[in-house]
mmCIF file of C-alpha atoms in Angstrom:
data_model
loop_
_atom_site.group_PDB
_atom_site.id
_atom_site.type_symbol
_atom_site.label_atom_id
_atom_site.label_comp_id
_atom_site.label_asym_id
_atom_site.label_seq_id
_atom_site.Cartn_x
_atom_site.Cartn_y
_atom_site.Cartn_z
ATOM 1 C CA UNK W 296 27.608 6.774 -8.152
ATOM 2 C CA UNK W 297 26.192 3.280 -7.615
ATOM 3 C CA UNK W 298 22.842 1.848 -8.659
ATOM 4 C CA UNK W 299 21.544 -0.598 -6.014
ATOM 5 C CA UNK W 300 18.563 -2.876 -6.611
ATOM 6 C CA UNK W 301 15.702 -3.706 -4.204
ATOM 7 C CA UNK W 302 16.347 -6.513 -1.707
ATOM 8 C CA UNK W 303 20.104 -5.797 -1.526
ATOM 9 C CA UNK W 304 20.923 -6.227 2.171
ATOM 10 C CA UNK W 305 23.713 -4.823 4.307
ATOM 11 C CA UNK W 306 23.946 -6.707 7.585
ATOM 12 C CA UNK W 307 24.634 -5.563 11.127
ATOM 13 C CA UNK W 308 28.101 -6.051 12.595
ATOM 14 C CA UNK W 309 30.224 -5.023 9.618
ATOM 15 C CA UNK W 310 32.936 -2.389 9.621
ATOM 16 C CA UNK W 311 32.370 0.178 6.907
ATOM 17 C CA UNK W 312 34.900 1.353 4.378
ATOM 18 C CA UNK W 313 32.545 3.830 2.678
ATOM 19 C CA UNK W 314 29.929 6.364 3.771
ATOM 20 C CA UNK W 315 26.827 6.149 1.604
ATOM 21 C CA UNK W 316 24.685 9.150 0.691
ATOM 22 C CA UNK W 317 21.359 8.256 -0.914
ATOM 23 C CA UNK W 318 20.494 10.376 -3.935
ATOM 24 C CA UNK W 319 17.221 8.610 -4.704
ATOM 25 C CA UNK W 320 15.362 5.537 -3.516
ATOM 26 C CA UNK W 321 14.482 4.144 -0.095
ATOM 27 C CA UNK W 322 16.435 2.017 2.381
ATOM 28 C CA UNK W 323 14.777 0.403 5.410
ATOM 29 C CA UNK W 324 16.921 0.261 8.537
ATOM 30 C CA UNK W 325 16.085 -2.559 10.946
ATOM 31 C CA UNK W 326 17.300 -4.672 13.856
ATOM 32 C CA UNK W 327 16.915 -8.413 14.372
ATOM 33 C CA UNK W 328 16.744 -9.814 17.909
ATOM 34 C CA UNK W 329 18.567 -12.945 19.020
ATOM 35 C CA UNK W 330 15.287 -14.847 18.671
ATOM 36 C CA UNK W 331 14.887 -13.653 15.070
ATOM 37 C CA UNK W 332 12.224 -10.986 15.590
ATOM 38 C CA UNK W 333 12.668 -7.961 13.378
ATOM 39 C CA UNK W 334 11.736 -4.301 13.885
ATOM 40 C CA UNK W 335 11.932 -1.414 11.474
ATOM 41 C CA UNK W 336 13.894 1.473 12.980
ATOM 42 C CA UNK W 337 13.362 4.007 10.192
ATOM 43 C CA UNK W 338 13.694 4.581 6.473
ATOM 44 C CA UNK W 339 16.328 6.630 4.686
ATOM 45 C CA UNK W 340 15.162 8.324 1.484
ATOM 46 C CA UNK W 341 16.786 10.234 -1.360
ATOM 47 C CA UNK W 342 18.694 13.286 -0.130
ATOM 48 C CA UNK W 343 19.423 11.674 3.240
ATOM 49 C CA UNK W 344 22.069 9.557 4.909
ATOM 50 C CA UNK W 345 21.922 7.003 7.704
ATOM 51 C CA UNK W 346 23.109 8.417 11.027
ATOM 52 C CA UNK W 347 23.863 4.929 12.355
ATOM 53 C CA UNK W 348 26.236 4.519 9.425
ATOM 54 C CA UNK W 349 27.839 7.900 10.089
ATOM 55 C CA UNK W 350 28.118 7.111 13.805
ATOM 56 C CA UNK W 351 29.784 3.792 13.002
ATOM 57 C CA UNK W 352 32.285 5.498 10.710
ATOM 58 C CA UNK W 353 33.088 8.364 13.057
ATOM 59 C CA UNK W 354 33.263 6.083 16.110
ATOM 60 C CA UNK W 355 35.175 3.388 14.213
ATOM 61 C CA UNK W 356 32.736 0.740 15.417
ATOM 62 C CA UNK W 357 30.715 -2.043 13.821
ATOM 63 C CA UNK W 358 27.536 -1.074 12.011
ATOM 64 C CA UNK W 359 24.648 -1.313 14.503
ATOM 65 C CA UNK W 360 21.743 -2.173 12.175
ATOM 66 C CA UNK W 361 20.851 -3.972 8.986
ATOM 67 C CA UNK W 362 19.709 -2.236 5.823
ATOM 68 C CA UNK W 363 17.500 -3.435 2.989
ATOM 69 C CA UNK W 364 16.849 -1.503 -0.186
ATOM 70 C CA UNK W 365 13.092 -1.133 -0.703
ATOM 71 C CA UNK W 366 13.106 1.154 -3.741
ATOM 72 C CA UNK W 367 15.934 1.140 -6.255
ATOM 73 C CA UNK W 368 18.664 3.495 -5.069
ATOM 74 C CA UNK W 369 21.215 5.768 -6.633
ATOM 75 C CA UNK W 370 23.921 6.383 -4.053
ATOM 76 C CA UNK W 371 27.287 8.049 -3.693
ATOM 77 C CA UNK W 372 29.852 5.956 -1.830
ATOM 78 C CA UNK W 373 32.526 8.087 -0.175
ATOM 79 C CA UNK W 374 35.670 6.399 1.178
ATOM 80 C CA UNK W 375 35.837 6.663 4.978
ATOM 81 C CA UNK W 376 39.036 8.747 4.938
ATOM 82 C CA UNK W 377 37.475 11.261 2.533
ATOM 83 C CA UNK W 378 34.262 11.372 4.596
ATOM 84 C CA UNK W 379 36.210 12.135 7.788
ATOM 85 C CA UNK W 380 38.225 14.813 5.995
ATOM 86 C CA UNK W 381 35.000 16.435 4.727
ATOM 87 C CA UNK W 382 33.567 16.389 8.273
ATOM 88 C CA UNK W 383 36.664 18.270 9.483
ATOM 89 C CA UNK W 384 36.936 20.626 6.533
ATOM 90 C CA UNK W 385 33.429 21.591 5.415
ATOM 91 C CA UNK W 386 31.036 23.212 7.860
ATOM 92 C CA UNK W 387 27.989 22.806 5.582
ATOM 93 C CA UNK W 388 28.683 19.073 5.147
ATOM 94 C CA UNK W 389 29.132 18.651 8.921
ATOM 95 C CA UNK W 390 25.837 20.515 9.538
ATOM 96 C CA UNK W 391 24.024 18.271 7.045
ATOM 97 C CA UNK W 392 25.282 15.146 8.865
ATOM 98 C CA UNK W 393 24.313 16.529 12.289
ATOM 99 C CA UNK W 394 20.832 17.473 11.004
ATOM 100 C CA UNK W 395 20.403 13.844 9.940
ATOM 101 C CA UNK W 396 21.467 12.732 13.438
ATOM 102 C CA UNK W 397 18.956 15.094 15.065
ATOM 103 C CA UNK W 398 16.124 14.012 12.757
ATOM 104 C CA UNK W 399 16.723 10.310 13.440
ATOM 105 C CA UNK W 400 17.079 10.784 17.195
ATOM 106 C CA UNK W 401 13.570 12.262 17.202
ATOM 107 C CA UNK W 402 12.251 9.377 15.082
ATOM 108 C CA UNK W 403 13.921 6.812 17.354
ATOM 109 C CA UNK W 404 12.559 8.561 20.458
ATOM 110 C CA UNK W 405 9.055 8.442 18.970
ATOM 111 C CA UNK W 406 9.508 4.741 18.178
ATOM 112 C CA UNK W 407 10.533 4.002 21.773
ATOM 113 C CA UNK W 408 7.600 6.035 23.112
ATOM 114 C CA UNK W 409 5.240 4.158 20.835
ATOM 115 C CA UNK W 410 6.556 0.720 21.823
ATOM 116 C CA UNK W 411 6.620 1.489 25.531
ATOM 117 C CA UNK W 412 3.596 3.717 26.048
ATOM 118 C CA UNK W 413 0.998 3.010 23.336
ATOM 119 C CA UNK W 414 -1.262 0.008 23.103
ATOM 120 C CA UNK W 415 -0.822 -2.243 20.086
ATOM 121 C CA UNK W 416 -4.299 -1.165 18.967
ATOM 122 C CA UNK W 417 -3.124 2.465 19.053
ATOM 123 C CA UNK W 418 0.085 1.646 17.199
ATOM 124 C CA UNK W 419 -1.771 -0.238 14.462
ATOM 125 C CA UNK W 420 -4.322 2.569 14.151
ATOM 126 C CA UNK W 421 -1.555 5.174 13.893
ATOM 127 C CA UNK W 422 0.303 3.157 11.250
ATOM 128 C CA UNK W 423 -2.840 2.656 9.145
ATOM 129 C CA UNK W 424 -3.786 6.336 9.387
ATOM 130 C CA UNK W 425 -0.251 7.409 8.377
ATOM 131 C CA UNK W 426 -0.051 4.958 5.482
ATOM 132 C CA UNK W 427 -3.408 6.059 4.057
ATOM 133 C CA UNK W 428 -2.982 9.818 4.460
ATOM 134 C CA UNK W 429 -3.134 10.119 0.661
ATOM 135 C CA UNK W 430 -6.890 9.460 0.778
ATOM 136 C CA UNK W 431 -6.811 5.737 0.036
ATOM 137 C CA UNK W 432 -8.968 3.480 2.183
ATOM 138 C CA UNK W 433 -6.918 0.326 1.597
ATOM 139 C CA UNK W 434 -3.400 -0.912 2.157
ATOM 140 C CA UNK W 435 -1.622 -3.887 0.650
ATOM 141 C CA UNK W 436 0.324 -5.388 3.539
ATOM 142 C CA UNK W 437 0.609 -8.759 5.244
ATOM 143 C CA UNK W 438 0.230 -9.302 8.971
ATOM 144 C CA UNK W 439 3.854 -10.465 9.016
ATOM 145 C CA UNK W 440 5.079 -7.226 7.403
ATOM 146 C CA UNK W 441 2.968 -5.161 9.775
ATOM 147 C CA UNK W 442 4.462 -7.045 12.733
ATOM 148 C CA UNK W 443 7.971 -6.171 11.479
ATOM 149 C CA UNK W 444 7.018 -2.511 11.044
ATOM 150 C CA UNK W 445 5.627 -2.322 14.574
ATOM 151 C CA UNK W 446 8.059 -4.672 16.311
ATOM 152 C CA UNK W 447 5.599 -7.175 17.714
ATOM 153 C CA UNK W 448 4.498 -10.752 17.086
ATOM 154 C CA UNK W 449 2.428 -11.534 13.997
ATOM 155 C CA UNK W 450 -0.156 -13.264 16.194
ATOM 156 C CA UNK W 451 -0.691 -10.044 18.166
ATOM 157 C CA UNK W 452 -1.188 -8.122 14.915
ATOM 158 C CA UNK W 453 -3.649 -10.704 13.578
ATOM 159 C CA UNK W 454 -5.680 -10.791 16.792
ATOM 160 C CA UNK W 455 -5.847 -6.981 17.016
ATOM 161 C CA UNK W 456 -6.750 -6.521 13.340
ATOM 162 C CA UNK W 457 -9.499 -9.135 13.695
ATOM 163 C CA UNK W 458 -10.858 -7.194 16.669
ATOM 164 C CA UNK W 459 -10.784 -3.948 14.673
ATOM 165 C CA UNK W 460 -12.569 -5.707 11.820
ATOM 166 C CA UNK W 461 -15.334 -6.853 14.208
ATOM 167 C CA UNK W 462 -15.719 -3.222 15.298
ATOM 168 C CA UNK W 463 -16.276 -2.290 11.641
ATOM 169 C CA UNK W 464 -13.321 0.097 11.195
ATOM 170 C CA UNK W 465 -11.601 -2.015 8.512
ATOM 171 C CA UNK W 466 -11.924 -5.208 6.499
ATOM 172 C CA UNK W 467 -9.332 -7.936 6.139
ATOM 173 C CA UNK W 468 -8.484 -10.155 3.211
ATOM 174 C CA UNK W 469 -5.302 -11.973 2.227
ATOM 175 C CA UNK W 470 -2.473 -9.418 2.058
ATOM 176 C CA UNK W 471 -4.926 -6.523 2.147
ATOM 177 C CA UNK W 472 -6.574 -4.218 4.662
ATOM 178 C CA UNK W 473 -9.457 -2.364 3.074
ATOM 179 C CA UNK W 474 -12.364 -0.077 3.931
ATOM 180 C CA UNK W 475 -10.100 1.650 6.451
ATOM 181 C CA UNK W 476 -12.146 4.218 8.359
ATOM 182 C CA UNK W 477 -9.381 6.672 9.232
ATOM 183 C CA UNK W 478 -11.486 8.946 11.425
ATOM 184 C CA UNK W 479 -12.730 6.010 13.500
ATOM 185 C CA UNK W 480 -9.167 4.682 13.871
ATOM 186 C CA UNK W 481 -7.866 8.033 15.115
ATOM 187 C CA UNK W 482 -9.713 7.563 18.430
ATOM 188 C CA UNK W 483 -7.398 4.605 19.195
ATOM 189 C CA UNK W 484 -4.152 6.448 18.541
ATOM 190 C CA UNK W 485 -3.834 8.075 21.963
ATOM 191 C CA UNK W 486 -4.840 4.940 23.877
#
């Protein structure tokens, strides 16, 4: 078992010699475009594994994303040969891996739908509603971080948030979005 600290990064394009199962913590999976723009693909939490990692191992290809530890992780690193043997030998292990694939395919499909078919206003509204579903009416996040989460330019995020602030559904301050009116934002989600 390994203990990995926040900000540890695993970069795209590497060949893997271990499969990693996350016992606890959070890892953000992301892609960086040739121009340097970044988009979050999904997060892998305790009790899960990264299907892109498993696909890379099983397909014997380079890793197709980058990973950054957001919350301190306890992981189990399984040598590739052992991982492949377990996939062949143990039905329950194989089913666990395929469930992770299925779950992430749905998440990736939703991300593509969101990018292609929802307005940026709707995507921001959806993100803010999801991130405050615990009853809070504020979120500590920069425009730059929000642009990475939603895969768009920071300027687009800033302009749209300013517009939402003028409409009275939130208030902006440095690194903070507050007075988030979730019910009012929900009307933008389907637009």
